[in-house]
Tab-separated table of C-alpha atoms in Angstrom:
chain	number	residue	atom	x	y	z
A	1	PHE	CA	129.730	48.152	21.593
A	2	SER	CA	126.492	47.637	23.454
A	3	LEU	CA	126.212	48.691	27.104
A	4	GLU	CA	126.422	45.017	28.092
A	5	ASP	CA	129.608	44.576	26.035
A	6	PHE	CA	131.116	47.695	27.584
A	7	ILE	CA	130.350	46.523	31.135
A	8	SER	CA	131.803	43.099	30.383
A	9	LEU	CA	135.008	44.601	28.947
A	10	TRP	CA	135.304	47.075	31.826
A	11	SER	CA	134.831	44.316	34.368
A	12	LYS	CA	137.507	42.143	32.770
A	13	ALA	CA	139.947	45.055	32.460
A	14	SER	CA	139.368	46.027	36.106
A	15	TYR	CA	140.019	42.541	37.475
A	16	HIS	CA	142.841	41.713	35.048
A	17	ARG	CA	144.672	45.033	35.056
A	18	THR	CA	147.255	44.069	32.425
A	19	TRP	CA	144.641	42.777	29.945
A	20	GLN	CA	144.463	44.917	26.803
A	21	PRO	CA	140.839	45.533	25.723
A	22	PRO	CA	140.049	45.831	21.995
A	23	VAL	CA	139.782	49.625	22.412
A	24	GLY	CA	141.875	51.755	24.781
A	25	ASP	CA	144.598	50.887	27.264
A	26	SER	CA	144.844	48.274	29.974
A	27	SER	CA	143.937	49.504	33.454
A	28	ARG	CA	147.575	49.354	34.537
A	29	LYS	CA	148.829	51.216	31.436
A	30	LYS	CA	146.214	53.986	31.760
A	31	GLY	CA	147.252	54.439	35.398
A	32	GLU	CA	150.919	54.599	34.363
A	33	LYS	CA	150.139	57.277	31.780
A	34	MET	CA	148.417	59.348	34.442
A	35	GLU	CA	151.335	58.799	36.832
A	36	ARG	CA	153.717	60.247	34.232
A	37	VAL	CA	151.486	63.252	33.529
A	38	VAL	CA	150.994	64.045	37.215
A	39	ALA	CA	154.685	63.513	38.036
A	40	ASP	CA	155.664	65.789	35.125
A	41	LEU	CA	153.366	68.508	36.461
A	42	PHE	CA	154.843	68.221	39.944
A	43	GLN	CA	158.409	68.187	38.547
A	44	LYS	CA	157.702	71.758	37.461
A	45	LYS	CA	157.597	72.562	41.194
A	46	LEU	CA	153.961	73.598	41.036
A	47	THR	CA	152.456	73.922	44.491
A	48	HIS	CA	148.954	72.733	43.605
A	49	VAL	CA	147.600	70.925	40.573
A	50	LEU	CA	143.944	70.262	39.804
A	51	ILE	CA	143.172	67.407	37.436
A	52	VAL	CA	139.639	66.660	36.289
A	53	THR	CA	139.091	63.276	34.676
A	54	HIS	CA	136.712	60.371	34.297
A	55	GLY	CA	136.280	58.011	37.253
A	56	GLY	CA	137.888	55.092	35.421
A	57	SER	CA	141.074	57.018	34.665
A	58	ILE	CA	141.506	58.348	38.186
A	59	SER	CA	140.704	54.878	39.555
A	60	ASP	CA	143.494	53.342	37.476
A	61	PHE	CA	145.920	56.018	38.686
A	62	LEU	CA	144.930	55.604	42.342
A	63	ARG	CA	145.134	51.816	42.134
A	64	ASN	CA	148.662	52.100	40.710
A	65	ILE	CA	149.918	54.430	43.430
A	66	ALA	CA	148.026	53.016	46.424
A	67	GLY	CA	147.262	49.400	45.517
A	68	SER	CA	145.733	47.376	48.336
A	69	ARG	CA	145.302	50.460	50.548
A	70	LEU	CA	142.181	51.219	48.489
A	71	LYS	CA	140.322	48.169	49.793
A	72	LYS	CA	138.335	50.405	52.155
A	73	VAL	CA	136.875	52.249	49.169
A	74	LYS	CA	133.688	50.879	47.656
A	75	ARG	CA	134.458	48.615	44.696
A	76	TYR	CA	132.654	48.654	41.351
A	77	PHE	CA	133.596	46.104	38.692
A	78	GLY	CA	136.781	45.462	40.658
A	79	ASP	CA	137.684	49.118	40.445
A	80	VAL	CA	137.455	52.017	42.841
A	81	SER	CA	134.035	53.621	42.589
A	82	ILE	CA	134.825	57.298	42.156
A	83	LEU	CA	131.751	59.369	42.865
A	84	THR	CA	130.760	62.227	40.573
A	85	GLY	CA	132.268	65.457	41.858
A	86	SER	CA	134.418	63.735	44.485
A	87	ILE	CA	137.926	64.857	45.386
A	88	SER	CA	141.002	62.696	45.844
A	89	ILE	CA	144.180	64.334	47.133
A	90	VAL	CA	147.636	63.083	46.199
A	91	GLU	CA	150.973	64.541	47.272
A	92	TYR	CA	154.219	64.066	45.382
A	93	ASP	CA	157.672	63.857	46.960
A	94	HIS	CA	160.141	65.380	44.484
A	95	ASP	CA	163.184	63.774	46.088
A	96	LEU	CA	161.765	60.249	46.351
A	97	LYS	CA	159.680	60.587	43.173
A	98	LYS	CA	156.831	58.999	45.084
A	99	PHE	CA	153.108	59.684	45.413
A	100	THR	CA	151.285	59.686	48.746
A	101	LEU	CA	147.526	59.308	48.830
A	102	ARG	CA	145.959	61.714	51.356
A	103	CYS	CA	142.254	61.503	50.564
A	104	VAL	CA	140.088	59.386	48.272
A	105	ASN	CA	136.607	60.034	47.013
A	106	SER	CA	135.718	62.872	49.404
A	107	THR	CA	132.316	64.456	48.856
A	108	GLU	CA	132.233	66.695	51.961
A	109	HIS	CA	132.359	69.806	49.772
A	110	LEU	CA	129.082	68.760	48.135
A	111	LEU	CA	127.160	68.897	51.430
A	112	THR	CA	127.142	72.680	51.680
């Protein structure tokens, strides 16, 4: 794919989250995969988990768990623009099996 093709596919997948691109998963499905991985880690009763991933993958995950609450975050191709080196904090309630978004896209640690 050319860069233009990639941007076009990414844009379509971001706006139409259930659309399956020719390569990879739909935005919704990628987010669901990450939800399962993160939930599985937290089911092990770990206190803290650090996950490092590409901005698109974490965006899909955050959009799945927070939905419209992410409107305050800068948008890029219909997706959350995750800055390089930023931190997003998510808590998991074992009893409710529910994620709570505490922080998105923080770069305060990069200012020191």
